[in-house]
CSV table of C-alpha atoms and ligand atoms in Angstrom, one decimal:
chain,number,residue,atom,x,y,z
A,1,UNK,CA,-35.9,6.4,-40.4
A,2,UNK,CA,-32.3,5.7,-39.0
A,3,UNK,CA,-31.8,2.3,-37.5
A,4,UNK,CA,-33.3,1.8,-34.1
A,5,UNK,CA,-35.2,5.1,-33.9
A,6,UNK,CA,-38.8,4.4,-33.0
A,7,UNK,CA,-42.0,6.4,-33.6
A,8,UNK,CA,-44.8,4.4,-32.0
A,9,UNK,CA,-45.6,2.3,-28.9
A,10,UNK,CA,-47.7,-0.8,-29.0
A,11,UNK,CA,-49.5,-0.9,-25.7
A,12,UNK,CA,-50.7,-4.5,-26.2
A,13,UNK,CA,-47.3,-5.9,-27.0
A,14,UNK,CA,-45.6,-3.4,-24.8
A,15,UNK,CA,-42.9,-2.6,-27.3
A,16,UNK,CA,-41.7,0.3,-29.4
A,17,UNK,CA,-42.0,0.3,-33.1
A,18,UNK,CA,-40.3,2.0,-36.0
A,19,UNK,CA,-41.9,3.7,-39.1
A,20,UNK,CA,-44.2,0.8,-40.0
A,21,UNK,CA,-46.4,0.6,-37.0
A,22,UNK,CA,-49.5,-1.6,-36.5
A,23,UNK,CA,-52.8,0.3,-36.8
A,24,UNK,CA,-53.5,0.3,-33.1
A,25,UNK,CA,-50.0,1.6,-32.1
A,26,UNK,CA,-49.8,4.9,-30.3
A,27,UNK,CA,-47.6,7.6,-31.9
A,28,UNK,CA,-44.9,9.1,-29.7
A,29,UNK,CA,-45.3,12.7,-28.6
A,30,UNK,CA,-43.4,15.4,-30.6
A,31,UNK,CA,-39.8,15.1,-29.6
A,32,UNK,CA,-36.7,17.2,-30.4
A,33,UNK,CA,-34.4,14.3,-29.6
A,34,UNK,CA,-34.9,10.6,-30.5
A,35,UNK,CA,-36.2,7.5,-28.8
A,36,UNK,CA,-34.0,4.5,-29.8
A,37,UNK,CA,-34.1,0.8,-29.4
A,38,UNK,CA,-30.8,0.2,-31.4
A,39,UNK,CA,-28.6,-2.5,-30.0
A,40,UNK,CA,-25.8,0.0,-29.4
A,41,UNK,CA,-28.1,2.2,-27.3
A,42,UNK,CA,-29.6,-0.6,-25.3
A,43,UNK,CA,-26.1,-2.0,-24.6
A,44,UNK,CA,-24.8,1.4,-23.6
A,45,UNK,CA,-27.7,1.9,-21.2
A,46,UNK,CA,-27.4,-1.6,-19.7
A,47,UNK,CA,-23.8,-0.8,-18.6
A,48,UNK,CA,-22.3,1.5,-16.1
A,49,UNK,CA,-18.8,2.3,-14.8
A,50,UNK,CA,-19.2,-0.6,-12.3
A,51,UNK,CA,-19.6,-3.3,-15.0
A,52,UNK,CA,-21.1,-5.5,-12.3
A,53,UNK,CA,-24.8,-5.0,-12.8
A,54,UNK,CA,-26.4,-5.1,-16.2
A,55,UNK,CA,-30.1,-4.4,-17.0
A,56,UNK,CA,-31.3,-3.7,-20.5
A,57,UNK,CA,-34.0,-1.1,-20.9
A,58,UNK,CA,-36.8,-1.2,-23.5
A,59,UNK,CA,-35.6,2.0,-25.0
A,60,UNK,CA,-33.2,5.0,-24.6
A,61,UNK,CA,-34.5,8.5,-24.9
A,62,UNK,CA,-31.8,10.9,-26.0
A,63,UNK,CA,-33.3,14.2,-24.7
A,64,UNK,CA,-32.4,17.3,-26.7
A,65,UNK,CA,-34.4,19.7,-24.5
A,66,UNK,CA,-36.3,19.9,-21.2
A,67,UNK,CA,-39.5,19.6,-23.4
A,68,UNK,CA,-38.3,16.1,-24.3
A,69,UNK,CA,-37.8,15.3,-20.6
A,70,UNK,CA,-41.4,16.4,-19.9
A,71,UNK,CA,-42.9,14.7,-22.9
A,72,UNK,CA,-41.3,11.4,-22.3
A,73,UNK,CA,-42.2,11.4,-18.6
A,74,UNK,CA,-45.9,12.1,-19.5
A,75,UNK,CA,-45.9,9.4,-22.2
A,76,UNK,CA,-44.2,6.9,-19.9
A,77,UNK,CA,-46.7,7.6,-17.1
A,78,UNK,CA,-49.6,7.1,-19.4
A,79,UNK,CA,-48.3,3.7,-20.4
A,80,UNK,CA,-46.9,2.6,-17.1
A,81,UNK,CA,-43.3,2.6,-18.1
A,82,UNK,CA,-40.4,3.4,-15.8
A,83,UNK,CA,-38.1,6.3,-16.7
A,84,UNK,CA,-34.6,6.5,-15.2
A,85,UNK,CA,-32.4,9.5,-15.8
A,86,UNK,CA,-28.8,9.0,-16.7
A,87,UNK,CA,-25.9,11.2,-17.5
A,88,UNK,CA,-22.3,10.1,-17.4
A,89,UNK,CA,-23.2,6.6,-16.1
A,90,UNK,CA,-20.4,6.6,-13.5
A,91,UNK,CA,-22.6,4.7,-11.1
A,92,UNK,CA,-21.2,1.4,-10.0
A,93,UNK,CA,-24.3,-0.6,-9.1
A,94,UNK,CA,-27.0,-0.1,-11.8
A,95,UNK,CA,-28.3,3.2,-10.2
A,96,UNK,CA,-29.0,4.7,-13.7
A,97,UNK,CA,-30.3,1.5,-15.3
A,98,UNK,CA,-34.0,0.9,-16.1
A,99,UNK,CA,-34.8,-2.8,-16.5
A,100,UNK,CA,-37.5,-3.0,-19.1
A,101,UNK,CA,-38.1,0.7,-19.0
A,102,UNK,CA,-36.7,3.9,-20.6
A,103,UNK,CA,-33.3,5.3,-19.8
A,104,UNK,CA,-33.4,9.1,-20.2
A,105,UNK,CA,-30.0,10.2,-21.5
A,106,UNK,CA,-29.4,13.8,-20.4
A,107,UNK,CA,-25.9,14.3,-21.9
A,108,UNK,CA,-27.1,16.8,-24.5
A,109,UNK,CA,-28.5,19.1,-21.8
A,110,UNK,CA,-25.3,20.8,-20.9
A,111,UNK,CA,-25.7,24.5,-21.5
A,112,UNK,CA,-24.3,27.1,-19.1
A,113,UNK,CA,-27.0,29.7,-19.0
A,114,UNK,CA,-25.7,32.3,-16.7
A,115,UNK,CA,-22.7,33.0,-14.5
A,116,UNK,CA,-22.2,35.6,-11.8
A,117,UNK,CA,-19.6,35.9,-9.0
A,118,UNK,CA,-21.7,34.0,-6.6
A,119,UNK,CA,-23.7,31.6,-8.8
A,120,UNK,CA,-23.8,29.6,-12.0
A,121,UNK,CA,-26.9,28.4,-13.8
A,122,UNK,CA,-26.3,25.2,-15.7
A,123,UNK,CA,-28.2,22.3,-17.4
A,124,UNK,CA,-28.0,19.1,-15.3
A,125,UNK,CA,-26.2,17.1,-18.0
A,126,UNK,CA,-23.1,19.5,-17.8
A,127,UNK,CA,-20.0,18.0,-16.3
A,128,UNK,CA,-18.3,19.6,-13.3
A,129,UNK,CA,-15.2,20.1,-15.5
A,130,UNK,CA,-17.3,22.4,-17.7
A,131,UNK,CA,-18.8,24.2,-14.7
A,132,UNK,CA,-15.3,24.7,-13.1
A,133,UNK,CA,-13.8,25.9,-16.4
A,134,UNK,CA,-16.5,28.5,-16.8
A,135,UNK,CA,-16.4,29.5,-13.1
A,136,UNK,CA,-12.6,29.9,-13.0
A,137,UNK,CA,-12.7,32.2,-16.0
A,138,UNK,CA,-14.6,34.5,-13.7
A,139,UNK,CA,-12.4,34.0,-10.7
A,140,UNK,CA,-14.9,31.8,-8.9
A,141,UNK,CA,-15.3,28.1,-8.0
A,142,UNK,CA,-17.9,25.7,-6.6
A,143,UNK,CA,-17.1,25.2,-2.9
A,144,UNK,CA,-17.0,21.4,-3.1
A,145,UNK,CA,-15.8,19.2,-5.9
A,146,UNK,CA,-15.6,15.4,-6.3
A,147,UNK,CA,-12.2,13.9,-6.9
A,148,UNK,CA,-13.1,13.3,-10.6
A,149,UNK,CA,-14.6,16.2,-12.6
A,150,UNK,CA,-16.2,14.3,-15.5
A,151,UNK,CA,-19.3,13.5,-13.5
A,152,UNK,CA,-22.5,15.3,-14.3
A,153,UNK,CA,-24.1,18.0,-12.2
A,154,UNK,CA,-27.4,16.1,-12.1
A,155,UNK,CA,-25.6,12.8,-11.4
A,156,UNK,CA,-23.8,14.1,-8.3
A,157,UNK,CA,-26.7,16.2,-7.0
A,158,UNK,CA,-28.7,13.0,-7.1
A,159,UNK,CA,-26.3,11.2,-4.8
A,160,UNK,CA,-24.7,13.9,-2.6
A,161,UNK,CA,-21.2,14.7,-4.0
A,162,UNK,CA,-18.5,14.5,-1.3
A,163,UNK,CA,-14.9,15.7,-1.6
A,164,UNK,CA,-11.9,17.1,0.3
A,165,UNK,CA,-13.7,20.4,0.9
A,166,UNK,CA,-16.7,18.7,2.5
A,167,UNK,CA,-15.3,19.1,6.0
A,168,UNK,CA,-15.8,22.9,5.4
A,169,UNK,CA,-18.7,23.1,2.9
A,170,UNK,CA,-20.7,19.8,3.2
A,171,UNK,CA,-21.8,17.9,0.1
A,172,UNK,CA,-22.4,19.4,-3.4
A,173,UNK,CA,-26.1,19.0,-2.6
A,174,UNK,CA,-25.6,21.5,0.3
A,175,UNK,CA,-24.4,24.1,-2.1
A,176,UNK,CA,-27.3,24.4,-4.5
A,177,UNK,CA,-29.4,27.6,-4.6
A,178,UNK,CA,-32.2,26.5,-6.9
A,179,UNK,CA,-33.2,23.5,-9.1
A,180,UNK,CA,-35.6,23.1,-12.0
A,181,UNK,CA,-37.1,19.7,-11.9
A,182,UNK,CA,-39.5,17.8,-14.2
A,183,UNK,CA,-41.7,15.4,-12.1
A,184,UNK,CA,-43.2,12.2,-13.4
A,185,UNK,CA,-46.4,13.9,-14.5
A,186,UNK,CA,-44.3,15.9,-16.9
A,187,UNK,CA,-44.6,19.3,-15.2
A,188,UNK,CA,-41.7,21.6,-14.6
A,189,UNK,CA,-41.1,23.0,-11.1
A,190,UNK,CA,-38.7,25.5,-9.6
A,191,UNK,CA,-37.6,24.6,-6.1
A,192,UNK,CA,-35.2,26.0,-3.5
A,193,UNK,CA,-34.8,26.2,0.3
A,194,UNK,CA,-37.7,28.6,0.2
A,195,UNK,CA,-39.8,27.6,-2.9
A,196,UNK,CA,-41.3,24.1,-2.8
A,197,UNK,CA,-38.7,23.0,-0.2
A,198,UNK,CA,-40.1,19.5,0.0
A,199,UNK,CA,-39.3,18.9,-3.6
A,200,UNK,CA,-35.9,20.5,-3.2
A,201,UNK,CA,-35.2,18.1,-0.3
A,202,UNK,CA,-36.6,15.1,-2.2
A,203,UNK,CA,-34.5,15.5,-5.4
A,204,UNK,CA,-31.2,16.3,-3.8
A,205,UNK,CA,-29.7,12.9,-3.1
A,206,UNK,CA,-32.9,11.4,-4.5
A,207,UNK,CA,-31.4,9.2,-7.3
A,208,UNK,CA,-33.9,10.6,-9.8
A,209,UNK,CA,-36.8,8.9,-8.0
A,210,UNK,CA,-38.7,12.1,-7.3
A,211,UNK,CA,-38.1,13.9,-10.6
A,212,UNK,CA,-35.5,14.7,-13.2
A,213,UNK,CA,-33.2,17.7,-12.5
A,214,UNK,CA,-33.0,19.7,-15.7
A,215,UNK,CA,-31.3,22.8,-14.4
A,216,UNK,CA,-29.3,23.8,-11.3
A,217,UNK,CA,-28.2,27.1,-9.8
A,218,UNK,CA,-25.0,26.4,-8.0
A,219,UNK,CA,-23.3,28.4,-5.3
A,220,UNK,CA,-19.8,29.8,-6.2
A,221,UNK,CA,-17.2,31.3,-4.0
A,222,UNK,CA,-14.0,33.2,-4.9
A,223,UNK,CA,-11.4,30.9,-6.4
A,224,UNK,CA,-7.7,30.8,-5.4
A,225,UNK,CA,-5.2,30.4,-8.2
A,226,UNK,CA,-2.8,28.0,-6.5
A,227,UNK,CA,-2.7,25.0,-4.1
A,228,UNK,CA,0.0,23.6,-1.9
A,229,UNK,CA,-0.6,20.0,-1.0
A,230,UNK,CA,1.0,18.2,1.9
A,231,UNK,CA,1.1,14.4,2.2
A,232,UNK,CA,2.1,13.0,5.6
A,233,UNK,CA,2.5,9.3,6.1
A,234,UNK,CA,1.4,7.7,9.4
A,235,UNK,CA,2.4,4.2,10.5
A,236,UNK,CA,-0.4,3.8,13.0
A,237,UNK,CA,-4.1,4.1,12.1
A,238,UNK,CA,-4.9,5.5,15.6
A,239,UNK,CA,-2.6,8.4,15.1
A,240,UNK,CA,-3.8,9.1,11.6
A,241,UNK,CA,-7.5,9.0,12.7
A,242,UNK,CA,-6.8,11.3,15.7
A,243,UNK,CA,-5.1,13.8,13.4
A,244,UNK,CA,-7.9,13.7,10.8
A,245,UNK,CA,-10.5,14.1,13.4
A,246,UNK,CA,-9.0,17.2,14.9
A,247,UNK,CA,-8.3,18.7,11.5
A,248,UNK,CA,-11.9,18.1,10.4
A,249,UNK,CA,-13.2,20.1,13.3
A,250,UNK,CA,-10.4,22.7,13.3
A,251,UNK,CA,-10.6,23.4,9.6
A,252,UNK,CA,-7.0,24.4,9.3
A,253,UNK,CA,-6.8,23.2,5.7
A,254,UNK,CA,-9.0,23.9,2.6
A,255,UNK,CA,-8.9,20.3,1.6
A,256,UNK,CA,-8.7,17.2,3.8
A,257,UNK,CA,-8.6,13.7,2.5
A,258,UNK,CA,-6.5,10.6,3.2
A,259,UNK,CA,-5.6,7.1,1.9
A,260,UNK,CA,-4.7,3.8,3.3
A,261,UNK,CA,-1.7,2.4,1.4
A,262,UNK,CA,-0.7,-1.3,1.2
A,263,UNK,CA,3.1,-1.4,1.5
A,264,UNK,CA,5.3,-4.0,-0.3
A,265,UNK,CA,5.7,-5.8,3.1
A,266,UNK,CA,1.9,-6.3,3.4
A,267,UNK,CA,1.5,-3.7,6.1
A,268,UNK,CA,-0.9,-0.7,5.8
A,269,UNK,CA,0.3,2.9,6.2
A,270,UNK,CA,-2.0,5.9,6.2
A,271,UNK,CA,-1.4,9.1,4.2
A,272,UNK,CA,-3.0,12.3,5.3
A,273,UNK,CA,-3.6,14.5,2.3
A,274,UNK,CA,-4.3,18.1,3.0
A,275,UNK,CA,-4.1,21.3,0.9
A,276,UNK,CA,-4.0,25.0,1.4
A,277,UNK,CA,-5.4,27.2,-1.4
A,278,UNK,CA,-3.8,30.6,-2.1
A,279,UNK,CA,-3.3,33.3,-4.6
A,280,UNK,CA,0.2,34.9,-4.9
A,281,UNK,CA,1.7,37.1,-3.7
A,282,UNK,CA,0.1,35.5,-0.6
A,283,UNK,CA,2.0,32.3,0.4
A,284,UNK,CA,1.1,29.4,2.7
A,285,UNK,CA,2.8,29.5,6.1
A,286,UNK,CA,4.2,26.0,6.3
A,287,UNK,CA,5.2,26.3,10.0
A,288,UNK,CA,1.7,27.3,11.0
A,289,UNK,CA,-0.1,24.8,8.8
A,290,UNK,CA,2.1,21.9,9.9
A,291,UNK,CA,2.2,22.7,13.6
A,292,UNK,CA,1.6,19.5,15.6
A,293,UNK,CA,1.4,17.3,12.5
A,294,UNK,CA,5.0,16.1,12.7
A,295,UNK,CA,5.7,12.8,11.1
A,296,UNK,CA,9.0,11.6,9.5
A,297,UNK,CA,7.7,11.6,6.0
A,298,UNK,CA,6.2,14.8,4.4
A,299,UNK,CA,5.8,15.4,0.7
A,300,UNK,CA,4.9,19.0,-0.4
A,301,UNK,CA,3.9,20.0,-3.9
A,302,UNK,CA,2.5,23.2,-5.5
A,303,UNK,CA,0.2,23.3,-8.5
A,304,UNK,CA,-2.3,25.7,-10.0
A,305,UNK,CA,-5.8,25.3,-8.5
A,306,UNK,CA,-7.1,23.9,-11.8
A,307,UNK,CA,-4.4,21.2,-11.9
A,308,UNK,CA,-5.2,20.3,-8.4
A,309,UNK,CA,-8.9,20.0,-9.1
A,310,UNK,CA,-8.2,18.0,-12.3
A,311,UNK,CA,-5.5,15.9,-10.6
A,312,UNK,CA,-6.7,12.5,-11.5
A,313,UNK,CA,-7.2,13.2,-15.2
A,314,UNK,CA,-3.8,11.9,-16.3
A,315,UNK,CA,-4.3,8.7,-14.3
A,316,UNK,CA,-7.7,8.2,-15.9
A,317,UNK,CA,-6.3,8.7,-19.4
A,318,UNK,CA,-3.7,6.1,-18.6
A,319,UNK,CA,-6.2,3.6,-17.2
A,320,UNK,CA,-8.4,4.2,-20.3
A,321,UNK,CA,-5.4,3.5,-22.6
A,322,UNK,CA,-4.1,0.4,-20.9
A,323,UNK,CA,-7.6,-1.1,-20.1
A,324,UNK,CA,-8.6,-1.2,-16.4
A,325,UNK,CA,-11.0,1.8,-16.8
A,326,UNK,CA,-13.2,-0.5,-18.9
A,327,UNK,CA,-13.0,-3.5,-16.4
A,328,UNK,CA,-15.4,-4.3,-13.6
A,329,UNK,CA,-15.3,-1.9,-10.6
A,330,UNK,CA,-16.9,-3.4,-7.5
A,331,UNK,CA,-16.5,-0.2,-5.5
A,332,UNK,CA,-17.6,0.1,-1.9
A,333,UNK,CA,-18.3,3.5,-0.4
A,334,UNK,CA,-19.2,3.5,3.3
A,335,UNK,CA,-20.0,6.2,5.8
A,336,UNK,CA,-18.6,5.1,9.0
A,337,UNK,CA,-19.4,6.4,12.5
A,338,UNK,CA,-16.5,7.8,14.4
A,339,UNK,CA,-16.9,5.5,17.3
A,340,UNK,CA,-16.5,2.4,15.2
A,341,UNK,CA,-14.1,3.6,12.5
A,342,UNK,CA,-10.9,2.2,13.8
A,343,UNK,CA,-12.4,-1.3,14.3
A,344,UNK,CA,-14.1,-1.2,10.9
A,345,UNK,CA,-11.1,0.0,9.0
A,346,UNK,CA,-8.9,-2.6,10.7
A,347,UNK,CA,-11.3,-5.4,10.0
A,348,UNK,CA,-12.0,-4.4,6.4
A,349,UNK,CA,-8.3,-3.9,5.5
A,350,UNK,CA,-7.3,-7.2,7.2
A,351,UNK,CA,-9.0,-9.0,4.3
A,352,UNK,CA,-7.3,-7.0,1.6
A,353,UNK,CA,-3.8,-8.2,0.5
A,354,UNK,CA,-2.0,-7.3,-2.7
A,355,UNK,CA,-4.0,-9.8,-4.7
A,356,UNK,CA,-7.3,-8.6,-3.3
A,357,UNK,CA,-6.4,-4.9,-3.9
A,358,UNK,CA,-5.2,-5.4,-7.4
A,359,UNK,CA,-2.7,-3.2,-9.3
A,360,UNK,CA,-4.9,-0.2,-9.4
A,361,UNK,CA,-6.9,-0.5,-6.1
A,362,UNK,CA,-7.3,2.5,-3.9
A,363,UNK,CA,-8.6,3.0,-0.3
A,364,UNK,CA,-9.8,6.5,0.6
A,365,UNK,CA,-10.4,7.4,4.2
A,366,UNK,CA,-11.4,10.9,5.3
A,367,UNK,CA,-13.5,12.6,7.9
A,368,UNK,CA,-16.5,15.1,7.6
A,369,UNK,CA,-18.1,16.8,10.5
A,370,UNK,CA,-21.8,15.7,10.5
A,371,UNK,CA,-23.0,19.2,11.0
A,372,UNK,CA,-21.7,20.2,7.6
A,373,UNK,CA,-23.9,17.6,5.8
A,374,UNK,CA,-27.4,19.1,5.7
A,375,UNK,CA,-29.0,17.2,2.8
A,376,UNK,CA,-32.0,15.3,4.3
A,377,UNK,CA,-31.8,12.4,1.8
A,378,UNK,CA,-28.2,11.6,2.6
A,379,UNK,CA,-28.3,8.8,5.1
A,380,UNK,CA,-25.7,9.4,7.8
A,381,UNK,CA,-24.3,7.8,10.9
A,382,UNK,CA,-25.2,9.8,14.1
A,383,UNK,CA,-21.7,10.6,15.4
A,384,UNK,CA,-20.4,14.2,15.2
A,385,UNK,CA,-17.6,13.1,12.8
A,386,UNK,CA,-18.2,10.7,10.0
A,387,UNK,CA,-15.6,8.9,7.9
A,388,UNK,CA,-15.9,8.1,4.3
A,389,UNK,CA,-14.2,4.7,3.7
A,390,UNK,CA,-14.1,4.0,0.0
A,391,UNK,CA,-12.5,0.7,-1.2
A,392,UNK,CA,-12.1,1.3,-4.9
A,393,UNK,CA,-11.0,-1.8,-6.8
A,394,UNK,CA,-10.8,-3.1,-10.3
A,395,UNK,CA,-11.4,-6.7,-11.1
A,396,UNK,CA,-9.6,-8.2,-14.0
A,397,UNK,CA,-11.8,-8.9,-17.0
A,398,UNK,CA,-13.4,-12.4,-17.4
A,399,UNK,CA,-12.4,-13.4,-13.9
A,400,UNK,CA,-15.7,-14.0,-12.1
A,401,UNK,CA,-14.1,-15.7,-9.1
A,402,UNK,CA,-12.0,-12.7,-8.3
A,403,UNK,CA,-14.9,-10.3,-8.9
A,404,UNK,CA,-17.2,-12.5,-6.7
A,405,UNK,CA,-14.6,-12.5,-3.9
A,406,UNK,CA,-14.5,-8.7,-4.0
A,407,UNK,CA,-18.3,-8.4,-4.0
A,408,UNK,CA,-18.5,-10.8,-1.0
A,409,UNK,CA,-15.9,-8.8,0.9
A,410,UNK,CA,-17.8,-5.6,0.1
A,411,UNK,CA,-21.1,-7.1,1.4
A,412,UNK,CA,-19.4,-8.2,4.6
A,413,UNK,CA,-18.0,-4.7,5.1
A,414,UNK,CA,-21.4,-3.2,4.4
A,415,UNK,CA,-23.0,-5.5,7.0
A,416,UNK,CA,-20.3,-4.5,9.6
A,417,UNK,CA,-20.8,-0.8,8.9
A,418,UNK,CA,-24.6,-0.9,9.0
A,419,UNK,CA,-24.5,-3.0,12.2
A,420,UNK,CA,-22.4,-0.2,13.8
A,421,UNK,CA,-24.8,2.6,12.8
A,422,UNK,CA,-23.1,3.5,9.5
A,423,UNK,CA,-24.5,3.7,6.1
A,424,UNK,CA,-23.7,2.7,2.5
A,425,UNK,CA,-23.1,5.8,0.4
A,426,UNK,CA,-24.2,5.7,-3.3
A,427,UNK,CA,-26.9,3.1,-2.7
A,428,UNK,CA,-30.1,4.2,-4.4
A,429,UNK,CA,-33.6,3.0,-3.4
A,430,UNK,CA,-33.7,1.1,-6.8
A,431,UNK,CA,-30.6,-0.8,-5.9
A,432,UNK,CA,-30.9,-1.0,-2.1
A,433,UNK,CA,-32.8,-4.2,-1.9
A,434,UNK,CA,-30.7,-6.0,-4.4
A,435,UNK,CA,-27.3,-7.2,-3.7
A,436,UNK,CA,-25.1,-7.3,-6.7
A,437,UNK,CA,-25.6,-10.6,-8.4
A,438,UNK,CA,-22.6,-12.9,-8.0
A,439,UNK,CA,-21.5,-13.9,-11.5
B,1,FAD,C1,-14.0,7.9,-11.2
B,1,FAD,C2,-15.1,8.2,-10.2
B,1,FAD,C3,-14.8,9.1,-9.2
B,1,FAD,C4,-15.8,9.5,-8.3
B,1,FAD,N1,-15.5,10.4,-7.3
B,1,FAD,C5,-16.4,10.7,-6.4
B,1,FAD,C6,-16.1,11.6,-5.3
B,1,FAD,O1,-15.0,12.1,-5.2
B,1,FAD,N2,-17.1,12.0,-4.5
B,1,FAD,C7,-18.4,11.5,-4.6
B,1,FAD,O2,-19.3,11.8,-3.8
B,1,FAD,N3,-18.7,10.6,-5.6
B,1,FAD,C8,-17.8,10.2,-6.5
B,1,FAD,N4,-18.1,9.3,-7.4
B,1,FAD,C9,-19.4,8.8,-7.5
B,1,FAD,C10,-20.3,9.7,-8.4
B,1,FAD,O3,-20.5,10.9,-7.7
B,1,FAD,C11,-21.7,9.1,-8.6
B,1,FAD,O4,-21.6,7.8,-9.2
B,1,FAD,C12,-22.5,10.0,-9.6
B,1,FAD,O5,-23.8,9.7,-9.5
B,1,FAD,C13,-22.0,10.0,-11.0
B,1,FAD,O6,-22.6,10.9,-11.8
B,1,FAD,P1,-23.1,10.5,-13.3
B,1,FAD,O7,-23.3,11.7,-14.1
B,1,FAD,O8,-22.1,9.5,-13.8
B,1,FAD,O9,-24.5,9.9,-12.9
B,1,FAD,P2,-25.2,8.6,-13.4
B,1,FAD,O10,-24.4,7.4,-13.1
B,1,FAD,O11,-25.6,8.8,-14.8
B,1,FAD,O12,-26.5,8.6,-12.5
B,1,FAD,C14,-26.4,8.5,-11.1
B,1,FAD,C15,-27.7,8.6,-10.4
B,1,FAD,O13,-28.3,9.9,-10.6
B,1,FAD,C16,-29.5,9.8,-11.3
B,1,FAD,N5,-29.5,11.0,-12.1
B,1,FAD,C17,-28.6,11.3,-13.1
B,1,FAD,N6,-28.8,12.5,-13.6
B,1,FAD,C18,-30.0,13.0,-13.0
B,1,FAD,C19,-30.8,14.1,-13.1
B,1,FAD,N7,-30.4,15.1,-14.0
B,1,FAD,N8,-31.9,14.3,-12.4
B,1,FAD,C20,-32.2,13.3,-11.5
B,1,FAD,N9,-31.5,12.2,-11.3
B,1,FAD,C21,-30.4,12.0,-12.1
B,1,FAD,C22,-29.5,8.5,-12.0
B,1,FAD,O14,-30.8,8.0,-12.2
B,1,FAD,C23,-28.8,7.6,-11.0
B,1,FAD,O15,-29.6,7.2,-10.0
B,1,FAD,C24,-17.1,8.9,-8.4
B,1,FAD,C25,-17.4,8.0,-9.4
B,1,FAD,C26,-16.4,7.7,-10.3
B,1,FAD,C27,-16.7,6.6,-11.3
């Protein structure tokens, strides 16, 4: 038996055992994948992209099929063990960790089963880059994509999945036609807006609490081949927000995001990032698209649609190579009501100087009309326009004081936002009650 692979469970000692079990140990069900307690697996499952929260599970189940997902759920239920699904582990606050339980690794479930012009059927462990590659080969695309494509389908459908096309198409969870879900009793269910809608509504944005998504049928729309991106810099937050607000409702662009940038002189400027998708010979009409947006500084760039979607891949490769990708990421994602956004952004940014932002810190700020976000589990402010404010920072390694300061700042911003009727995005029920432990 390879190191760390277990075959039995000892209900009395509440531990898994390898090939030399005690007589009263219970054998594991028939599995196509493996259940492991190897140090490497436990350490892997105790860590996520955030590197702020660490909880070791009792074991890691590397599922090789949906049968494994069902079998381990049934077994865990019979022995009162928690099962938490995990795919890419790009959570930043322990959302995919299972303290003392079983982490269910879904990365091997990544088959694309079927693709048509208007839909794609995929296993939940597939990454969005794999989905997009398959869809584009057919001239189609998912309507909404996150800024980073190496997240799993199941992982983003369990949180929402917001991006620059959300002002038109809502969250990724709003663009799902059907799901196949294994619930905690080990049974497989199909659900959709018309079949078992309660389960469909519970699992989308449900952080794996109401079942494990094993397969998804995702909506596709015709894909463009090219993108023209415009970046417009605003000096005043008020002007930037006013422009974003009207563009969100007007839907002039196919993509709408923005960033707050800390300038060398310590002042913040605001960069509106908008894009128009097209397929030559059609060309964007710059005059029409930019009407009324005049600012002194405009940058324009053309790329293929794929390069646009995959735009942060080079930066990620660099961060991996030079180190910060592996450092702690105390990220703060907030959904801010329109009527408090200016005050909250001003207050939040007033505490962020060059040291507090770090070399690789990023602040995203963009609007989404509330009416586009239809996923019941996604907790939203009540205003007609909602702003995503994401303060994405990296703390240097082995610097608990800096990390703690960033976490404390995040908690203050969260308190401010929730007191104004906003919500904290990416906070799962499992992690909601717990503030990240200061180190
Ligand atoms: C670099 C980066 C960029 C990002 N960009 C965006 C962005 O633009 N927009 C945005 O909205 N978010 C963004 N995120 C956040 C991201 O969408 C979430 O963290 C997402 O959950 C990550 O997917 P994952 O595969 O890593 O999930 P994991 O971290 O593995 O899991 C996340 C949650 O989903 C559950 N889960 C995972 N798979 C399943 C399944 N099959 N069935 C049921 N539950 C499951 C887990 O239990 C856990 O609660 C970004 C994160 C990073 C690190």
